[in-house]
Short mmCIF file of C-alpha atoms in Angstrom, two decimals:
data_model
loop_
_atom_site.label_atom_id
_atom_site.label_comp_id
_atom_site.label_asym_id
_atom_site.label_seq_id
_atom_site.Cartn_x
_atom_site.Cartn_y
_atom_site.Cartn_z
CA MET A 1393 0.00 0.00 0.00
CA LYS A 1394 2.88 2.39 0.70
CA ARG A 1395 4.25 1.83 -2.79
CA PHE A 1396 0.78 2.30 -4.26
CA ALA A 1397 0.31 5.58 -2.37
CA ALA A 1398 3.75 6.79 -3.45
CA ALA A 1399 2.93 5.97 -7.05
CA LEU A 1400 -0.40 7.79 -6.81
CA LEU A 1401 1.35 10.89 -5.47
CA ALA A 1402 3.96 10.65 -8.22
CA LEU A 1403 1.27 10.60 -10.90
CA PHE A 1404 0.03 14.01 -9.77
CA MET A 1405 3.59 15.32 -10.03
CA LEU A 1406 4.49 13.69 -13.36
CA THR A 1407 4.96 16.11 -16.24
CA SER A 1408 4.86 15.30 -19.95
CA CYS A 1409 7.65 13.10 -21.36
CA GLY A 1410 10.46 14.67 -23.33
CA THR A 1411 11.31 17.77 -21.28
CA ALA A 1412 14.22 18.20 -18.91
CA GLU A 1413 11.77 18.44 -16.00
CA SER A 1414 9.99 15.21 -16.93
CA SER A 1415 11.34 12.42 -14.75
CA LEU A 1416 10.09 9.73 -12.46
CA PRO A 1417 11.05 9.79 -8.79
CA GLU A 1418 14.55 8.39 -8.43
CA PRO A 1419 14.09 4.72 -7.39
CA GLU A 1420 16.27 3.50 -4.55
CA THR A 1421 16.52 0.10 -6.20
CA VAL A 1422 15.52 -1.47 -9.48
CA ALA A 1423 13.00 -3.50 -7.53
CA GLU A 1424 11.36 -0.28 -6.31
CA ALA A 1425 11.11 0.90 -9.91
CA THR A 1426 9.49 -2.42 -10.86
CA TYR A 1427 6.90 -2.04 -8.12
CA PHE A 1428 6.27 1.55 -9.17
CA GLN A 1429 5.63 0.44 -12.75
CA GLN A 1430 3.22 -2.24 -11.54
CA ASP A 1431 1.34 0.31 -9.45
CA ARG A 1432 0.92 2.60 -12.43
CA GLU A 1433 -0.35 -0.29 -14.53
CA GLN A 1434 -2.94 -1.00 -11.87
CA LEU A 1435 -4.02 2.65 -12.03
CA GLY A 1436 -4.30 2.44 -15.80
CA GLU A 1437 -1.92 5.35 -16.13
CA LEU A 1438 1.26 3.75 -17.45
CA GLU A 1439 2.59 5.53 -20.52
CA SER A 1440 3.76 3.32 -23.33
CA GLY A 1441 7.46 2.55 -23.39
CA TYR A 1442 10.23 1.50 -21.06
CA ILE A 1443 11.05 3.38 -17.86
CA PRO A 1444 14.85 3.74 -17.58
CA VAL A 1445 16.32 2.81 -14.21
CA ASN A 1446 19.48 4.38 -12.81
CA PHE A 1447 21.11 4.66 -9.41
CA GLU A 1448 22.17 7.75 -7.52
CA HIS A 1449 25.02 5.68 -6.06
CA MET A 1450 26.52 3.85 -9.03
CA THR A 1451 28.62 0.71 -8.77
CA GLY A 1452 29.55 -0.06 -12.35
CA GLU A 1453 31.50 -2.59 -14.35
CA TRP A 1454 32.75 -2.42 -17.93
CA PHE A 1455 32.21 -5.35 -20.30
CA PRO A 1456 34.52 -4.63 -23.27
CA TYR A 1457 34.21 -5.99 -26.79
CA MET A 1458 37.56 -7.80 -26.51
CA GLY A 1459 35.79 -10.55 -24.58
CA TYR A 1460 33.19 -11.14 -27.30
CA GLU A 1461 35.51 -13.36 -29.27
CA GLU A 1462 35.42 -15.82 -26.36
CA TYR A 1463 31.72 -15.90 -25.55
CA MET A 1464 29.93 -14.51 -28.64
CA HIS A 1465 31.84 -15.62 -31.73
CA GLY A 1466 30.65 -18.99 -32.98
CA ARG A 1467 28.16 -19.33 -30.12
CA SER A 1468 24.47 -20.12 -30.42
CA GLU A 1469 22.00 -17.74 -28.81
CA GLU A 1470 21.52 -20.19 -25.94
CA GLU A 1471 25.28 -20.47 -25.36
CA PHE A 1472 25.74 -16.72 -25.54
CA ARG A 1473 22.82 -16.12 -23.19
CA ALA A 1474 24.22 -18.57 -20.65
CA SER A 1475 27.62 -16.87 -20.78
CA VAL A 1476 26.33 -13.35 -20.24
CA ARG A 1477 23.97 -14.56 -17.50
CA GLU A 1478 26.95 -16.07 -15.67
CA ARG A 1479 29.03 -12.91 -16.04
CA TYR A 1480 26.27 -10.53 -15.02
CA SER A 1481 25.27 -12.70 -12.08
CA GLU A 1482 28.86 -12.63 -10.86
CA ALA A 1483 28.91 -8.84 -11.24
CA LYS A 1484 25.72 -8.49 -9.22
CA SER A 1485 27.09 -10.76 -6.49
CA ASP A 1486 30.08 -8.38 -6.30
CA GLY A 1487 27.73 -5.48 -5.61
CA VAL A 1488 27.55 -4.07 -9.16
CA ASN A 1489 24.31 -2.29 -10.11
CA THR A 1490 25.24 -0.80 -13.50
CA LEU A 1491 26.76 -2.44 -16.59
CA TYR A 1492 28.59 -0.58 -19.36
CA LEU A 1493 28.10 -2.90 -22.35
CA HIS A 1494 30.25 -2.31 -25.43
CA VAL A 1495 27.93 -1.96 -28.43
CA HIS A 1496 29.82 0.45 -30.73
CA PRO A 1497 33.55 -0.04 -30.13
CA CYS A 1498 35.21 0.34 -33.54
CA GLY A 1499 32.87 2.00 -36.01
CA ASP A 1500 30.76 -1.17 -35.86
CA ALA A 1501 27.68 -2.44 -34.03
CA TYR A 1502 26.88 -5.28 -31.67
CA TYR A 1503 23.19 -4.51 -32.12
CA ARG A 1504 20.90 -4.38 -35.15
CA SER A 1505 21.98 -1.20 -36.91
CA GLU A 1506 21.11 0.42 -40.21
CA ILE A 1507 24.14 2.70 -39.91
CA PHE A 1508 27.12 0.54 -38.95
CA PRO A 1509 28.36 -2.90 -40.02
CA ARG A 1510 28.36 -5.84 -37.61
CA GLY A 1511 31.19 -6.23 -35.16
CA VAL A 1512 33.66 -8.92 -36.18
CA SER A 1513 32.80 -11.23 -33.27
CA TRP A 1514 29.05 -11.26 -34.04
CA ASP A 1515 28.32 -14.06 -36.48
CA GLY A 1516 25.02 -15.41 -35.16
CA ASP A 1517 21.49 -14.74 -36.39
CA TYR A 1518 20.35 -13.37 -33.01
CA ASP A 1519 20.65 -9.83 -31.65
CA PRO A 1520 23.39 -9.89 -28.98
CA PHE A 1521 22.47 -6.57 -27.40
CA ALA A 1522 18.85 -7.65 -27.01
CA VAL A 1523 20.07 -10.76 -25.20
CA MET A 1524 22.43 -8.75 -23.00
CA LEU A 1525 19.65 -6.34 -22.08
CA GLU A 1526 17.20 -9.10 -21.24
CA GLU A 1527 19.66 -10.90 -19.00
CA ALA A 1528 20.85 -7.72 -17.25
CA HIS A 1529 17.35 -6.40 -16.64
CA GLU A 1530 16.22 -9.80 -15.37
CA LEU A 1531 18.90 -9.34 -12.69
CA GLU A 1532 17.64 -5.80 -12.01
CA LEU A 1533 20.83 -4.23 -13.34
CA SER A 1534 20.97 -0.89 -15.11
CA VAL A 1535 22.45 -1.02 -18.65
CA HIS A 1536 24.42 1.77 -20.31
CA ALA A 1537 25.25 1.34 -24.00
CA TRP A 1538 29.00 1.92 -24.29
CA LEU A 1539 30.21 3.74 -27.42
CA ASN A 1540 33.60 4.79 -28.76
CA PRO A 1541 32.69 7.89 -30.77
CA LEU A 1542 35.80 8.31 -32.94
CA ARG A 1543 37.61 4.96 -33.17
CA CYS A 1544 36.76 2.99 -36.32
CA GLN A 1545 37.94 -0.09 -38.22
CA THR A 1546 41.46 -1.16 -39.06
CA THR A 1547 42.67 -0.51 -42.59
CA GLU A 1548 42.14 -4.16 -43.52
CA GLN A 1549 38.63 -4.21 -42.07
CA MET A 1550 37.68 -0.98 -43.82
CA ASP A 1551 38.86 -2.33 -47.18
CA GLY A 1552 36.43 -5.24 -46.80
CA LEU A 1553 33.36 -3.07 -46.14
CA PRO A 1554 30.84 -2.00 -48.80
CA ASP A 1555 31.52 1.33 -50.48
CA SER A 1556 28.08 2.49 -49.34
CA PHE A 1557 29.19 2.55 -45.69
CA THR A 1558 29.22 6.20 -44.57
CA VAL A 1559 32.56 6.10 -42.79
CA LYS A 1560 34.21 4.34 -45.74
CA LYS A 1561 33.12 7.26 -47.92
CA TRP A 1562 34.68 9.58 -45.36
CA THR A 1563 38.06 7.90 -45.79
CA GLU A 1564 38.13 9.63 -49.17
CA ASN A 1565 37.24 13.17 -48.03
CA GLY A 1566 39.24 13.50 -44.80
CA ILE A 1567 36.46 13.19 -42.25
CA ALA A 1568 37.97 9.82 -41.34
CA LYS A 1569 41.76 9.62 -41.03
CA GLN A 1570 44.25 6.83 -40.61
CA VAL A 1571 46.55 6.62 -37.59
CA ASN A 1572 48.83 3.61 -37.07
CA GLY A 1573 46.76 1.28 -39.22
CA ARG A 1574 43.35 2.25 -37.85
CA TRP A 1575 40.76 4.77 -38.99
CA TYR A 1576 39.45 7.52 -36.69
CA LEU A 1577 36.78 10.17 -37.19
CA ASP A 1578 38.01 13.75 -37.03
CA PRO A 1579 35.82 15.65 -34.54
CA SER A 1580 36.49 18.98 -36.24
CA HIS A 1581 33.83 17.97 -38.78
CA THR A 1582 30.22 18.49 -37.68
CA GLU A 1583 29.18 15.52 -39.84
CA VAL A 1584 30.67 13.40 -37.06
CA ASP A 1585 28.19 14.90 -34.59
CA ASP A 1586 25.32 14.03 -36.91
CA LEU A 1587 26.45 10.41 -37.25
CA LEU A 1588 26.77 10.02 -33.48
CA ARG A 1589 23.31 11.51 -33.01
CA GLN A 1590 21.97 8.88 -35.39
CA CYS A 1591 23.77 6.17 -33.44
CA ILE A 1592 22.26 7.31 -30.14
CA ARG A 1593 18.80 7.70 -31.65
CA GLU A 1594 19.00 4.19 -33.08
CA LEU A 1595 19.93 2.72 -29.70
CA ILE A 1596 17.43 4.59 -27.53
CA THR A 1597 14.58 4.15 -30.00
CA ASN A 1598 15.06 0.42 -30.50
CA TYR A 1599 16.39 -0.79 -27.15
CA ASN A 1600 15.48 -0.37 -23.48
CA VAL A 1601 18.72 1.31 -22.49
CA ASP A 1602 19.12 3.13 -19.19
CA GLY A 1603 22.12 5.17 -20.26
CA VAL A 1604 24.69 5.94 -22.96
CA HIS A 1605 28.37 5.84 -22.02
CA ILE A 1606 31.55 6.91 -23.84
CA ASP A 1607 35.15 6.42 -22.81
CA ASP A 1608 38.53 7.97 -23.49
CA TYR A 1609 39.06 7.51 -27.24
CA PHE A 1610 39.03 11.16 -28.28
CA TYR A 1611 41.85 12.52 -30.46
CA PRO A 1612 44.03 9.54 -31.43
CA THR A 1613 47.22 11.57 -31.72
CA ALA A 1614 48.72 14.89 -30.71
CA GLU A 1615 50.60 15.17 -34.02
CA THR A 1616 49.83 18.43 -35.80
CA ASP A 1617 49.44 16.88 -39.25
CA PHE A 1618 46.32 14.94 -38.19
CA ASP A 1619 44.07 17.94 -38.85
CA ALA A 1620 46.44 20.62 -40.14
CA ALA A 1621 44.19 21.59 -43.05
CA GLU A 1622 41.09 21.93 -40.88
CA PHE A 1623 42.99 23.90 -38.25
CA ALA A 1624 44.35 26.31 -40.84
CA GLU A 1625 40.88 26.80 -42.29
CA SER A 1626 39.38 27.44 -38.83
CA GLY A 1627 41.40 30.61 -38.30
CA SER A 1628 42.08 29.59 -34.70
CA ALA A 1629 45.39 30.49 -33.11
CA ASP A 1630 45.69 27.71 -30.52
CA LEU A 1631 45.61 24.11 -31.77
CA GLY A 1632 44.98 22.57 -28.35
CA GLU A 1633 42.16 24.95 -27.51
CA TRP A 1634 40.58 24.40 -30.94
CA ARG A 1635 40.75 20.61 -30.60
CA ARG A 1636 39.23 20.72 -27.12
CA SER A 1637 36.39 22.88 -28.41
CA ASN A 1638 35.75 20.29 -31.15
CA CYS A 1639 35.47 17.49 -28.58
CA THR A 1640 33.22 19.59 -26.38
CA ARG A 1641 30.91 20.36 -29.29
CA MET A 1642 30.70 16.63 -30.04
CA VAL A 1643 30.06 15.73 -26.38
CA LYS A 1644 27.32 18.33 -26.06
CA ALA A 1645 25.70 17.06 -29.26
CA MET A 1646 25.63 13.52 -27.85
CA TYR A 1647 24.25 14.69 -24.50
CA SER A 1648 21.59 16.74 -26.26
CA GLU A 1649 20.55 13.81 -28.44
CA VAL A 1650 20.22 11.49 -25.45
CA LYS A 1651 17.97 13.98 -23.67
CA SER A 1652 15.98 14.66 -26.83
CA CYS A 1653 15.27 10.95 -27.22
CA ASP A 1654 14.41 10.41 -23.55
CA SER A 1655 15.31 12.85 -20.79
CA ARG A 1656 15.37 10.00 -18.26
CA VAL A 1657 18.24 8.18 -20.02
CA GLU A 1658 21.63 9.16 -18.58
CA PHE A 1659 24.77 10.16 -20.48
CA GLY A 1660 28.17 9.44 -18.98
CA ILE A 1661 31.81 10.03 -19.94
CA SER A 1662 34.82 8.01 -18.80
CA PRO A 1663 37.98 10.00 -19.60
CA GLN A 1664 41.48 9.00 -18.63
CA GLY A 1665 42.39 9.75 -15.03
CA SER A 1666 45.30 12.10 -15.70
CA ILE A 1667 44.12 15.71 -16.02
CA ASN A 1668 47.20 16.70 -18.03
CA GLY A 1669 46.81 13.67 -20.27
CA ASN A 1670 43.25 14.64 -21.06
CA TYR A 1671 44.21 18.16 -22.05
CA ASN A 1672 47.49 17.57 -23.84
CA SER A 1673 47.14 14.20 -25.58
CA GLN A 1674 43.42 13.60 -26.13
CA PHE A 1675 42.17 17.18 -25.95
CA ALA A 1676 39.32 16.41 -23.59
CA ASP A 1677 38.15 19.45 -21.61
CA VAL A 1678 37.28 17.47 -18.49
CA ARG A 1679 37.16 20.52 -16.22
CA LEU A 1680 34.36 21.90 -18.37
CA TRP A 1681 32.56 18.57 -18.78
CA SER A 1682 32.55 17.82 -15.06
CA GLY A 1683 32.18 21.41 -13.95
CA GLU A 1684 28.94 22.53 -15.59
CA LYS A 1685 25.54 21.17 -16.52
CA GLY A 1686 24.88 20.17 -20.12
CA CYS A 1687 27.80 17.88 -21.00
CA CYS A 1688 27.08 14.73 -19.00
CA ASP A 1689 25.07 13.36 -16.09
CA TYR A 1690 28.05 11.51 -14.58
CA ILE A 1691 31.78 11.31 -15.19
CA VAL A 1692 33.97 8.25 -14.52
CA PRO A 1693 37.67 9.20 -14.64
CA GLN A 1694 39.82 6.11 -15.05
CA LEU A 1695 41.80 6.37 -11.81
CA TYR A 1696 43.87 3.31 -12.58
CA PHE A 1697 46.65 4.39 -10.23
CA GLY A 1698 48.05 3.03 -7.01
CA PHE A 1699 48.41 5.04 -3.84
CA ARG A 1700 52.17 5.18 -4.43
CA ASN A 1701 52.02 6.19 -8.10
CA GLU A 1702 54.62 8.94 -8.48
CA THR A 1703 52.73 10.92 -11.14
CA CYS A 1704 49.06 10.46 -10.23
CA PRO A 1705 48.76 9.01 -6.72
CA PHE A 1706 45.24 7.69 -6.24
CA ALA A 1707 44.10 9.68 -3.20
CA GLU A 1708 45.38 13.02 -4.46
CA THR A 1709 44.00 12.45 -7.97
CA LEU A 1710 40.59 11.49 -6.63
CA ALA A 1711 40.57 14.67 -4.53
CA LEU A 1712 41.43 16.72 -7.61
CA TRP A 1713 38.48 15.27 -9.51
CA GLU A 1714 36.24 15.94 -6.51
CA SER A 1715 37.26 19.60 -6.56
CA MET A 1716 36.45 19.87 -10.30
CA THR A 1717 33.02 18.22 -10.29
CA CYS A 1718 29.93 20.37 -9.85
CA PRO A 1719 26.68 19.32 -8.10
CA ASP A 1720 24.93 18.77 -11.46
CA VAL A 1721 27.40 16.00 -12.41
CA ARG A 1722 27.94 12.81 -10.41
CA LEU A 1723 31.55 11.72 -9.94
CA VAL A 1724 32.15 7.97 -10.19
CA ALA A 1725 35.69 6.68 -9.63
CA GLY A 1726 36.99 4.21 -12.21
CA LEU A 1727 39.16 1.52 -10.57
CA GLY A 1728 41.68 -0.66 -12.44
CA ALA A 1729 41.28 -4.15 -10.99
CA TYR A 1730 43.01 -5.53 -14.10
CA LYS A 1731 46.32 -4.35 -12.62
CA LEU A 1732 46.15 -6.65 -9.59
CA GLY A 1733 49.18 -8.91 -9.33
CA LYS A 1734 51.09 -7.09 -12.06
CA ALA A 1735 53.97 -4.64 -12.15
CA ASP A 1736 53.01 -1.08 -13.09
CA LYS A 1737 55.99 0.20 -15.03
CA TRP A 1738 54.49 3.68 -15.43
CA ALA A 1739 54.05 4.23 -11.67
CA GLY A 1740 57.68 5.08 -10.89
CA ALA A 1741 60.04 3.23 -8.59
CA ALA A 1742 57.85 3.74 -5.50
CA GLY A 1743 54.71 2.37 -7.11
CA GLU A 1744 55.93 -0.16 -9.65
CA ASN A 1745 55.27 -3.21 -7.46
CA GLU A 1746 52.35 -1.85 -5.43
CA TRP A 1747 49.74 -3.92 -7.28
CA ILE A 1748 51.77 -7.06 -6.49
CA GLU A 1749 52.58 -6.22 -2.87
CA SER A 1750 49.10 -4.91 -1.95
CA PRO A 1751 46.39 -7.38 -3.00
CA ASP A 1752 43.85 -5.35 -0.97
CA ILE A 1753 44.47 -2.17 -2.96
CA ILE A 1754 41.07 -2.14 -4.72
CA GLN A 1755 39.23 -2.64 -1.43
CA ARG A 1756 41.17 0.23 0.14
CA GLN A 1757 40.38 2.42 -2.87
CA ILE A 1758 36.67 1.59 -2.59
CA GLU A 1759 36.75 2.50 1.10
CA LEU A 1760 38.34 5.85 0.27
CA VAL A 1761 35.81 6.51 -2.50
CA GLU A 1762 32.95 5.75 -0.11
CA ARG A 1763 34.30 8.36 2.32
CA SER A 1764 34.63 10.95 -0.45
CA SER A 1765 32.00 13.03 -2.23
CA ALA A 1766 31.98 10.62 -5.18
CA ALA A 1767 28.68 8.96 -6.08
CA GLY A 1768 30.17 5.50 -6.50
CA TYR A 1769 32.84 3.59 -8.37
CA ALA A 1770 33.25 1.39 -11.44
CA ILE A 1771 35.55 -1.58 -11.97
CA TYR A 1772 37.56 -2.48 -15.06
CA LYS A 1773 38.77 -6.07 -14.74
#
């Protein structure tokens, strides 16, 4: 009865779908959201469509496309379903409530797309993203579709694609450019924004996603010849500032498209953890993105550093991100569990062996995050 009364009150407060103010009360758990939906059905007031579910305190885990070769390629739908069920069940038992599922990693699609070709590991006649969503939602987990906006196919893969593929056409006019044997979109071109809007619209329209998530593949190189012609044509005086403005325009376009499709779906960004690295190598204006409303709902810096890292010690770097993040953006700390038991050659002499000598490092990092102002953490295994 309490849930029914809460739902009745919420109905009086509910505004029309599609505006920034239109949102359901934040559920404390996915189960609460399920009960709320049932109550509205009983009242005969449920609007058509899926109600996205997200968590104020996010505990996330990334599921990258590199694993698809093992449990998607050559697998029947039943085999694939069993594999993802096992993986997602393990994540939930570890306390995870949000999954970042790789659906657009390299200019391709692990979902039914009219824009992009199939990912190389998807050779079945079933829709892998539909299966992943069903299994995750059955476990009451939130699902964020994980995209890499600019990274595309290798040269060999691109040669094998039909000439009608949009990005293949762009290899001829400079919108897509080759770096070290792989193609990347150049964010100085607004056509890239339009393509990413189409991608987001395709996902939110056709799938019950709770969020859209991008990570740290922005500019693939700091070399000046990557976009020298475009920079010269722009009339800008500062290459770094111009590149950062290009990425910000792209990010804002993606955020805007998500909210246009469904204001309740969240948009998140996971940049690298180093502030200087973001600005000087990938040209990601993370102070702006985390510091004002309109770029993202949450930001997940990849704080894959030990406490003794000589360049970016974990505690100090987390505190820096806390100081940069405004109340309109939730800070989620990305933790690098994949480093456990391995030497970290980039950490300096003091931190090189920390991940070997301190098997409890992730637990200690979680404890620090929980004492901070961050709204959760996410694990990369």
